Amino acid sequence: MAAELNDTDPTAGPEATAGPEGAPGGGTAVAEAVAEKPAAKKLCAYDLIKAFEAEQLKPELPEIYVGDTVRVGVRISEGNKERVQPYEGVVIAKRHGGLNETITVRRIFQGIGVERVFMLHSPQVATIQVERRGKVRRAKLFYLRDRVGKATRVKQRFDR
Amino acid sequence: MSIGILGKKLGMSQFFTAEGKSIPVTLIEAGPCRITQLKTPASDGYTAVQVGFGEIREKLVNRPAAGHLAKSGADPLRHLTEYRLNSVEGLELGEAITLERFEAGQKVDVSGDTMGRGFTGYQKRHGFSRGPMSHGSKNHRQPGSTGAGTTPGRVYPGKRMAGRYGGKQTTTRGLTILKIDSERNLLVVKGSVPGKPGALLNIRPAKRVGDKEAT
């Protein structure tokens, strides 16, 4: 899908073609500069905290937007057994960033609205899949709480 | 009576346990400290070890301090502190003290100066309740009564009043070490410690009243 976008977009085209050639050289140069810095100078507090948090960040998380319908695999341990329970709903809010990033997922379960907050980088969140992209005009979809039935639907968007 | 380590508070973050619980943690850059003096009953009348922490430029050390540090071959250091011991056997002058003396899961006491708040009022310093802010009240953040009248005719000593708050040494006891990164001299403890990021901290193995002292 990304390739299609680049082809249709005239400005992005040249950059995209130059990108793969230029990227490895540029990437290593940056990596070297970063690697050299700590050796030359002691890591400052900010860098140390960043590094500590980076260890805990999940490397691959899907891009989640507000309005998306997501399926979250929640790790549940009962006694010694551990299983993953899916939970599906609409993302009505995203909060914080980095290690502390959370999403609020709302679903209607047996006629009652249920909202769960997930810490995206928590080991309790085993998997996250985006089932459907939503088209919304708000960063927080709290208005969905006041709506019932058909009105709670979020329009689908196809450009993400 | 065990040897501790000096460190610098880096700041707070969070840590996920295996169960997925998010725990507030403080990151401390601890050590390496250097043993600058060994005190024995013969030389000083008591047993202790003096350690230094925080490398600085040579010109920031005055001559007496430089001479003292030269005895142990240590680089110029900013902070010196003492730990009382039962014996200094096995310790050498100039020896480095690193986080390898500690282990994950161990409990520690962390001392440091609290954040200085300057001259503060009754509400902030002692948690007094405040007066009504409206309806004609002029008693917003006043102290209330400070005592009886003609008898005793004075304010009792120790009466809680406005004044300097913070900037005093306190100890947070029994913090659990969650992680140690000896390579980066990084100590991760559960919970909060006194002071702002950059503050000097003294980290010692936890001491509880009634605990049998290890030699």
Short mmCIF file of C-alpha atoms in Angstrom, two decimals:
data_model
loop_
_atom_site.label_atom_id
_atom_site.label_comp_id
_atom_site.label_asym_id
_atom_site.label_seq_id
_atom_site.Cartn_x
_atom_site.Cartn_y
_atom_site.Cartn_z
CA MET A 1 0.00 0.00 0.00
CA ALA A 2 2.90 2.29 0.74
CA ALA A 3 4.33 1.66 -2.72
CA GLU A 4 1.05 2.67 -4.35
CA LEU A 5 0.99 5.90 -2.41
CA ASN A 6 4.51 6.79 -3.50
CA ASP A 7 3.67 6.12 -7.13
CA THR A 8 0.63 8.32 -7.11
CA ASP A 9 2.26 11.11 -5.16
CA PRO A 10 4.75 12.97 -7.39
CA THR A 11 6.61 14.67 -4.54
CA ALA A 12 7.04 11.48 -2.53
CA GLY A 13 8.25 9.49 -5.57
CA PRO A 14 11.83 10.78 -5.93
CA GLU A 15 12.40 10.66 -2.20
CA ALA A 16 11.14 7.11 -2.01
CA THR A 17 13.52 5.96 -4.73
CA ALA A 18 16.47 7.81 -3.22
CA GLY A 19 15.52 6.59 0.24
CA PRO A 20 16.62 2.94 0.10
CA GLU A 21 20.03 3.88 -1.36
CA GLY A 22 20.67 6.76 0.96
CA ALA A 23 19.20 5.20 4.07
CA PRO A 24 21.80 2.49 4.88
CA GLY A 25 24.70 4.94 4.70
CA GLY A 26 22.87 7.62 6.63
CA GLY A 27 21.53 5.12 9.12
CA THR A 28 24.93 3.71 10.03
CA ALA A 29 26.47 7.17 10.24
CA VAL A 30 23.84 8.15 12.78
CA ALA A 31 24.29 4.90 14.66
CA GLU A 32 28.03 5.45 14.84
CA ALA A 33 27.60 8.99 16.09
CA VAL A 34 25.22 7.76 18.78
CA ALA A 35 27.56 4.93 19.74
CA GLU A 36 30.55 7.24 19.95
CA LYS A 37 28.86 9.83 22.11
CA PRO A 38 28.42 7.77 25.31
CA ALA A 39 32.01 6.61 25.10
CA ALA A 40 33.29 10.16 24.83
CA LYS A 41 30.91 11.66 27.35
CA LYS A 42 29.15 10.11 30.31
CA LEU A 43 25.48 9.47 29.67
CA CYS A 44 23.30 12.16 31.16
CA ALA A 45 20.31 11.42 33.36
CA TYR A 46 17.84 11.88 30.52
CA ASP A 47 19.68 9.39 28.30
CA LEU A 48 19.93 6.83 31.10
CA ILE A 49 16.22 7.02 31.81
CA LYS A 50 15.49 6.82 28.08
CA ALA A 51 17.68 3.75 27.78
CA PHE A 52 16.02 2.14 30.81
CA GLU A 53 12.58 2.70 29.30
CA ALA A 54 13.65 1.67 25.82
CA GLU A 55 14.47 -1.80 27.15
CA GLN A 56 10.85 -2.24 28.15
CA LEU A 57 9.20 -0.81 25.04
CA LYS A 58 7.62 -3.31 22.68
CA PRO A 59 9.48 -3.16 19.39
CA GLU A 60 6.52 -3.79 17.15
CA LEU A 61 3.21 -2.19 17.91
CA PRO A 62 0.66 -1.41 15.23
CA GLU A 63 -0.19 2.21 14.67
CA ILE A 64 -3.37 2.78 16.59
CA TYR A 65 -5.57 5.79 16.06
CA VAL A 66 -8.57 6.97 17.98
CA GLY A 67 -11.71 5.56 16.38
CA ASP A 68 -10.08 2.30 15.32
CA THR A 69 -11.62 -1.00 16.24
CA VAL A 70 -8.95 -3.13 17.90
CA ARG A 71 -8.71 -6.67 19.19
CA VAL A 72 -6.56 -6.85 22.29
CA GLY A 73 -5.27 -10.17 23.56
CA VAL A 74 -5.26 -9.88 27.35
CA ARG A 75 -3.09 -12.25 29.29
CA ILE A 76 -4.98 -13.77 32.21
CA SER A 77 -3.42 -16.11 34.74
CA GLU A 78 -5.70 -18.38 36.71
CA GLY A 79 -3.68 -20.24 39.25
CA ASN A 80 -0.78 -21.64 37.29
CA LYS A 81 -2.50 -21.54 33.93
CA GLU A 82 -2.11 -18.63 31.62
CA ARG A 83 -4.34 -17.86 28.69
CA VAL A 84 -5.01 -15.01 26.32
CA GLN A 85 -8.48 -13.58 26.23
CA PRO A 86 -9.50 -11.37 23.34
CA TYR A 87 -11.24 -8.08 23.94
CA GLU A 88 -12.57 -6.15 20.99
CA GLY A 89 -13.86 -2.61 20.87
CA VAL A 90 -13.46 0.96 19.68
CA VAL A 91 -10.49 3.05 20.82
CA ILE A 92 -12.10 6.13 22.32
CA ALA A 93 -8.97 7.73 23.81
CA LYS A 94 -5.21 7.57 23.76
CA ARG A 95 -3.23 8.95 26.68
CA HIS A 96 0.40 9.54 27.59
CA GLY A 97 3.32 8.46 25.44
CA GLY A 98 6.35 6.25 25.49
CA LEU A 99 6.34 3.50 28.07
CA ASN A 100 3.23 4.84 29.74
CA GLU A 101 1.05 4.96 26.63
CA THR A 102 -2.50 3.77 27.17
CA ILE A 103 -5.61 3.29 25.09
CA THR A 104 -9.20 3.19 26.30
CA VAL A 105 -11.25 0.56 24.48
CA ARG A 106 -15.03 0.66 24.65
CA ARG A 107 -17.43 -2.08 23.74
CA ILE A 108 -21.03 -2.90 24.43
CA PHE A 109 -21.27 -6.16 26.32
CA GLN A 110 -24.73 -7.60 27.04
CA GLY A 111 -26.26 -4.17 26.59
CA ILE A 112 -23.88 -2.51 29.00
CA GLY A 113 -21.02 -0.28 27.94
CA VAL A 114 -17.63 -1.53 29.12
CA GLU A 115 -14.44 0.49 28.93
CA ARG A 116 -11.01 -0.94 29.60
CA VAL A 117 -7.75 0.93 29.72
CA PHE A 118 -4.73 -0.93 28.39
CA MET A 119 -1.10 -0.02 28.87
CA LEU A 120 0.21 -0.76 25.41
CA HIS A 121 3.69 -1.78 26.53
CA SER A 122 2.51 -3.95 29.42
CA PRO A 123 3.27 -7.67 29.28
CA GLN A 124 -0.40 -8.16 30.11
CA VAL A 125 -1.27 -7.00 26.61
CA ALA A 126 -0.18 -10.03 24.60
CA THR A 127 -1.38 -8.96 21.16
CA ILE A 128 -3.02 -5.99 19.51
CA GLN A 129 -4.65 -6.10 16.11
CA VAL A 130 -6.35 -3.28 14.29
CA GLU A 131 -9.54 -4.73 12.85
CA ARG A 132 -10.98 -1.60 11.31
CA ARG A 133 -9.88 1.99 10.82
CA GLY A 134 -12.40 4.59 11.94
CA LYS A 135 -13.02 8.05 10.59
CA VAL A 136 -13.50 10.47 13.45
CA ARG A 137 -13.06 14.19 14.05
CA ARG A 138 -12.22 14.11 17.75
CA ALA A 139 -9.18 13.02 19.73
CA LYS A 140 -11.44 11.70 22.49
CA LEU A 141 -14.66 9.92 21.58
CA PHE A 142 -16.37 10.30 24.94
CA TYR A 143 -19.55 11.33 23.15
CA LEU A 144 -20.04 7.66 22.29
CA ARG A 145 -20.95 7.06 25.93
CA ASP A 146 -24.16 9.02 25.50
CA ARG A 147 -25.18 7.19 22.36
CA VAL A 148 -27.15 3.98 22.02
CA GLY A 149 -27.50 1.43 19.25
CA LYS A 150 -26.86 2.48 15.68
CA ALA A 151 -25.59 5.91 16.69
CA THR A 152 -22.51 4.38 18.30
CA ARG A 153 -21.14 3.24 14.97
CA VAL A 154 -17.92 4.86 13.76
CA LYS A 155 -17.57 5.47 10.04
CA GLN A 156 -14.85 3.40 8.42
CA ARG A 157 -11.92 5.01 6.68
CA PHE A 158 -9.90 3.28 4.01
CA ASP A 159 -6.83 5.50 3.60
CA ARG A 160 -4.84 4.15 6.54
CA MET B 1 27.10 -1.70 60.24
CA SER B 2 27.72 -2.31 56.63
CA ILE B 3 29.23 -0.30 53.91
CA GLY B 4 26.97 1.67 51.62
CA ILE B 5 27.36 3.63 48.43
CA LEU B 6 26.83 7.20 47.31
CA GLY B 7 24.79 8.05 44.24
CA LYS B 8 22.98 10.65 42.24
CA LYS B 9 19.24 10.63 41.74
CA LEU B 10 18.47 10.51 38.03
CA GLY B 11 14.69 10.61 38.09
CA MET B 12 11.65 8.40 38.17
CA SER B 13 10.19 6.01 35.67
CA GLN B 14 8.12 2.86 35.68
CA PHE B 15 8.88 -0.80 35.50
CA PHE B 16 6.74 -3.71 34.35
CA THR B 17 6.91 -6.86 36.43
CA ALA B 18 6.56 -10.29 34.87
CA GLU B 19 2.87 -10.29 35.86
CA GLY B 20 2.40 -7.04 33.97
CA LYS B 21 2.10 -4.78 36.97
CA SER B 22 3.47 -1.32 36.49
CA ILE B 23 5.67 -0.24 39.40
CA PRO B 24 6.94 3.29 40.04
CA VAL B 25 10.73 3.24 40.27
CA THR B 26 13.55 5.65 40.94
CA LEU B 27 16.73 5.47 38.91
CA ILE B 28 19.94 6.18 40.77
CA GLU B 29 23.42 6.45 39.36
CA ALA B 30 25.35 4.91 42.23
CA GLY B 31 29.09 4.77 42.47
CA PRO B 32 31.75 3.94 41.71
CA CYS B 33 32.96 5.23 45.06
CA ARG B 34 36.53 5.05 46.24
CA ILE B 35 37.79 4.25 49.71
CA THR B 36 39.70 7.34 50.79
CA GLN B 37 40.45 6.52 54.40
CA LEU B 38 40.33 3.61 56.80
CA LYS B 39 39.72 4.56 60.41
CA THR B 40 40.74 2.21 63.19
CA PRO B 41 40.60 2.51 66.99
CA ALA B 42 44.38 2.96 66.95
CA SER B 43 44.32 5.90 64.56
CA ASP B 44 40.96 7.58 65.18
CA GLY B 45 39.40 5.93 68.22
CA TYR B 46 36.69 4.18 66.23
CA THR B 47 36.28 1.93 63.22
CA ALA B 48 34.95 3.34 59.99
CA VAL B 49 35.61 3.58 56.32
CA GLN B 50 35.53 6.87 54.42
CA VAL B 51 34.42 6.80 50.82
CA GLY B 52 34.35 9.49 48.16
CA PHE B 53 32.07 10.02 45.20
CA GLY B 54 31.66 12.41 42.29
CA GLU B 55 34.70 13.14 40.16
CA ILE B 56 35.53 16.79 39.66
CA ARG B 57 38.23 18.88 38.05
CA GLU B 58 41.49 19.19 39.88
CA LYS B 59 41.19 22.93 40.41
CA LEU B 60 37.95 22.51 42.35
CA VAL B 61 39.75 20.73 45.18
CA ASN B 62 41.62 22.80 47.72
CA ARG B 63 45.08 21.79 48.86
CA PRO B 64 44.20 20.11 52.16
CA ALA B 65 41.53 18.00 50.45
CA ALA B 66 43.86 17.18 47.56
CA GLY B 67 46.50 16.06 50.02
CA HIS B 68 43.99 13.88 51.84
CA LEU B 69 42.82 12.28 48.59
CA ALA B 70 46.38 11.76 47.40
CA LYS B 71 46.97 9.35 50.29
CA SER B 72 44.55 6.89 48.70
CA GLY B 73 45.53 7.73 45.13
CA ALA B 74 41.96 8.82 44.36
CA ASP B 75 41.00 11.34 41.70
CA PRO B 76 39.54 14.63 42.92
CA LEU B 77 36.15 13.89 44.46
CA ARG B 78 33.30 16.11 45.50
CA HIS B 79 31.70 14.16 48.30
CA LEU B 80 33.16 12.23 51.21
CA THR B 81 31.20 10.19 53.70
CA GLU B 82 31.84 7.66 56.43
CA TYR B 83 30.35 4.27 57.24
CA ARG B 84 30.89 2.91 60.73
CA LEU B 85 31.99 -0.72 60.66
CA ASN B 86 32.91 -3.42 63.10
CA SER B 87 36.20 -3.97 61.35
CA VAL B 88 37.95 -2.69 58.26
CA GLU B 89 39.49 -6.05 57.42
CA GLY B 90 39.40 -6.91 53.76
CA LEU B 91 39.10 -3.31 52.71
CA GLU B 92 41.93 -1.53 51.00
CA LEU B 93 42.72 2.11 50.60
CA GLY B 94 41.80 3.28 47.10
CA GLU B 95 39.53 0.29 46.51
CA ALA B 96 36.48 0.97 44.34
CA ILE B 97 33.03 0.38 45.76
CA THR B 98 30.53 -0.49 43.08
CA LEU B 99 27.01 -1.77 42.88
CA GLU B 100 28.32 -5.33 42.87
CA ARG B 101 28.07 -5.16 46.66
CA PHE B 102 24.30 -5.01 46.25
CA GLU B 103 21.91 -7.45 44.63
CA ALA B 104 18.45 -7.33 43.14
CA GLY B 105 15.69 -8.02 45.67
CA GLN B 106 17.70 -6.59 48.54
CA LYS B 107 16.18 -3.90 50.75
CA VAL B 108 17.99 -0.58 51.13
CA ASP B 109 17.67 2.66 53.05
CA VAL B 110 18.16 5.78 50.96
CA SER B 111 19.08 9.09 52.61
CA GLY B 112 19.17 12.49 51.03
CA ASP B 113 18.08 16.08 51.36
CA THR B 114 14.42 16.73 50.62
CA MET B 115 13.41 19.36 48.10
CA GLY B 116 13.88 22.81 49.59
CA ARG B 117 10.63 24.75 49.63
CA GLY B 118 11.86 27.93 51.26
CA PHE B 119 9.72 29.87 53.73
CA THR B 120 6.30 28.27 53.58
CA GLY B 121 3.03 28.89 55.37
CA TYR B 122 0.96 26.83 57.74
CA GLN B 123 -1.01 24.91 55.14
CA LYS B 124 1.93 23.66 53.15
CA ARG B 125 4.31 23.05 56.04
CA HIS B 126 2.04 21.48 58.62
CA GLY B 127 -1.14 20.66 56.74
CA PHE B 128 -3.30 23.17 58.64
CA SER B 129 -6.76 23.65 57.16
CA ARG B 130 -7.49 26.94 55.53
CA GLY B 131 -10.15 29.52 56.35
CA PRO B 132 -13.07 30.40 54.08
CA MET B 133 -11.91 32.19 50.94
CA SER B 134 -15.15 34.20 50.46
CA HIS B 135 -18.32 35.45 52.16
CA GLY B 136 -16.42 38.35 53.69
CA SER B 137 -13.82 36.18 55.33
CA LYS B 138 -10.40 37.69 55.77
CA ASN B 139 -9.01 34.58 57.43
CA HIS B 140 -7.72 32.80 54.35
CA ARG B 141 -4.41 31.14 55.25
CA GLN B 142 -3.98 32.40 58.81
CA PRO B 143 -2.65 30.20 61.63
CA GLY B 144 -5.63 30.47 63.98
CA SER B 145 -4.95 30.59 67.69
CA THR B 146 -1.41 29.98 68.89
CA GLY B 147 -2.37 29.42 72.51
CA ALA B 148 -4.27 30.64 75.57
CA GLY B 149 -4.32 34.21 76.94
CA THR B 150 -2.88 35.77 80.09
CA THR B 151 -2.06 32.32 81.40
CA PRO B 152 0.51 31.24 80.25
CA GLY B 153 1.06 34.60 78.55
CA ARG B 154 3.43 33.16 75.99
CA VAL B 155 3.48 30.79 73.06
CA TYR B 156 4.67 27.34 73.97
CA PRO B 157 7.92 26.24 72.35
CA GLY B 158 7.40 23.83 69.50
CA LYS B 159 4.18 25.53 68.36
CA ARG B 160 3.87 24.74 64.67
CA MET B 161 4.27 27.89 62.65
CA ALA B 162 5.37 29.10 59.23
CA GLY B 163 9.03 28.77 58.36
CA ARG B 164 11.63 27.07 56.28
CA TYR B 165 10.42 23.79 54.88
CA GLY B 166 12.40 21.08 53.12
CA GLY B 167 16.09 20.87 52.40
CA LYS B 168 16.53 18.57 55.39
CA GLN B 169 18.01 15.12 55.37
CA THR B 170 15.52 12.30 55.49
CA THR B 171 15.78 8.57 54.98
CA THR B 172 13.37 6.46 52.99
CA ARG B 173 13.61 3.03 54.52
CA GLY B 174 13.15 -0.44 53.13
CA LEU B 175 13.13 0.20 49.42
CA THR B 176 13.45 -2.90 47.27
CA ILE B 177 16.12 -3.05 44.62
CA LEU B 178 14.47 -4.18 41.42
CA LYS B 179 17.41 -4.13 39.07
CA ILE B 180 21.11 -3.43 38.98
CA ASP B 181 23.09 -2.49 35.90
CA SER B 182 26.72 -2.61 37.01
CA GLU B 183 27.95 -1.54 33.59
CA ARG B 184 26.13 1.77 33.76
CA ASN B 185 26.27 2.01 37.57
CA LEU B 186 22.50 2.11 37.46
CA LEU B 187 20.41 1.21 40.49
CA VAL B 188 16.65 0.80 40.17
CA VAL B 189 14.66 0.93 43.41
CA LYS B 190 10.95 0.64 43.94
CA GLY B 191 9.30 3.84 45.12
CA SER B 192 10.52 7.36 45.62
CA VAL B 193 13.59 8.83 47.30
CA PRO B 194 14.23 12.31 48.74
CA GLY B 195 15.28 15.25 46.62
CA LYS B 196 15.20 16.35 43.05
CA PRO B 197 16.99 14.69 40.14
CA GLY B 198 20.70 15.36 40.57
CA ALA B 199 20.53 15.15 44.36
CA LEU B 200 23.19 13.29 46.31
CA LEU B 201 21.94 10.09 47.89
CA ASN B 202 23.40 7.73 50.43
CA ILE B 203 22.32 4.13 49.86
CA ARG B 204 22.86 1.56 52.59
CA PRO B 205 21.58 -1.96 53.20
CA ALA B 206 18.29 -1.67 55.10
CA LYS B 207 18.54 -1.49 58.85
CA ARG B 208 15.54 -2.23 61.00
CA VAL B 209 15.18 -1.85 64.71
CA GLY B 210 15.65 -5.23 66.34
CA ASP B 211 17.64 -6.73 63.48
CA LYS B 212 20.71 -8.62 64.55
CA GLU B 213 23.72 -6.78 63.31
CA ALA B 214 25.90 -8.61 60.84
CA THR B 215 29.60 -8.07 61.33
#
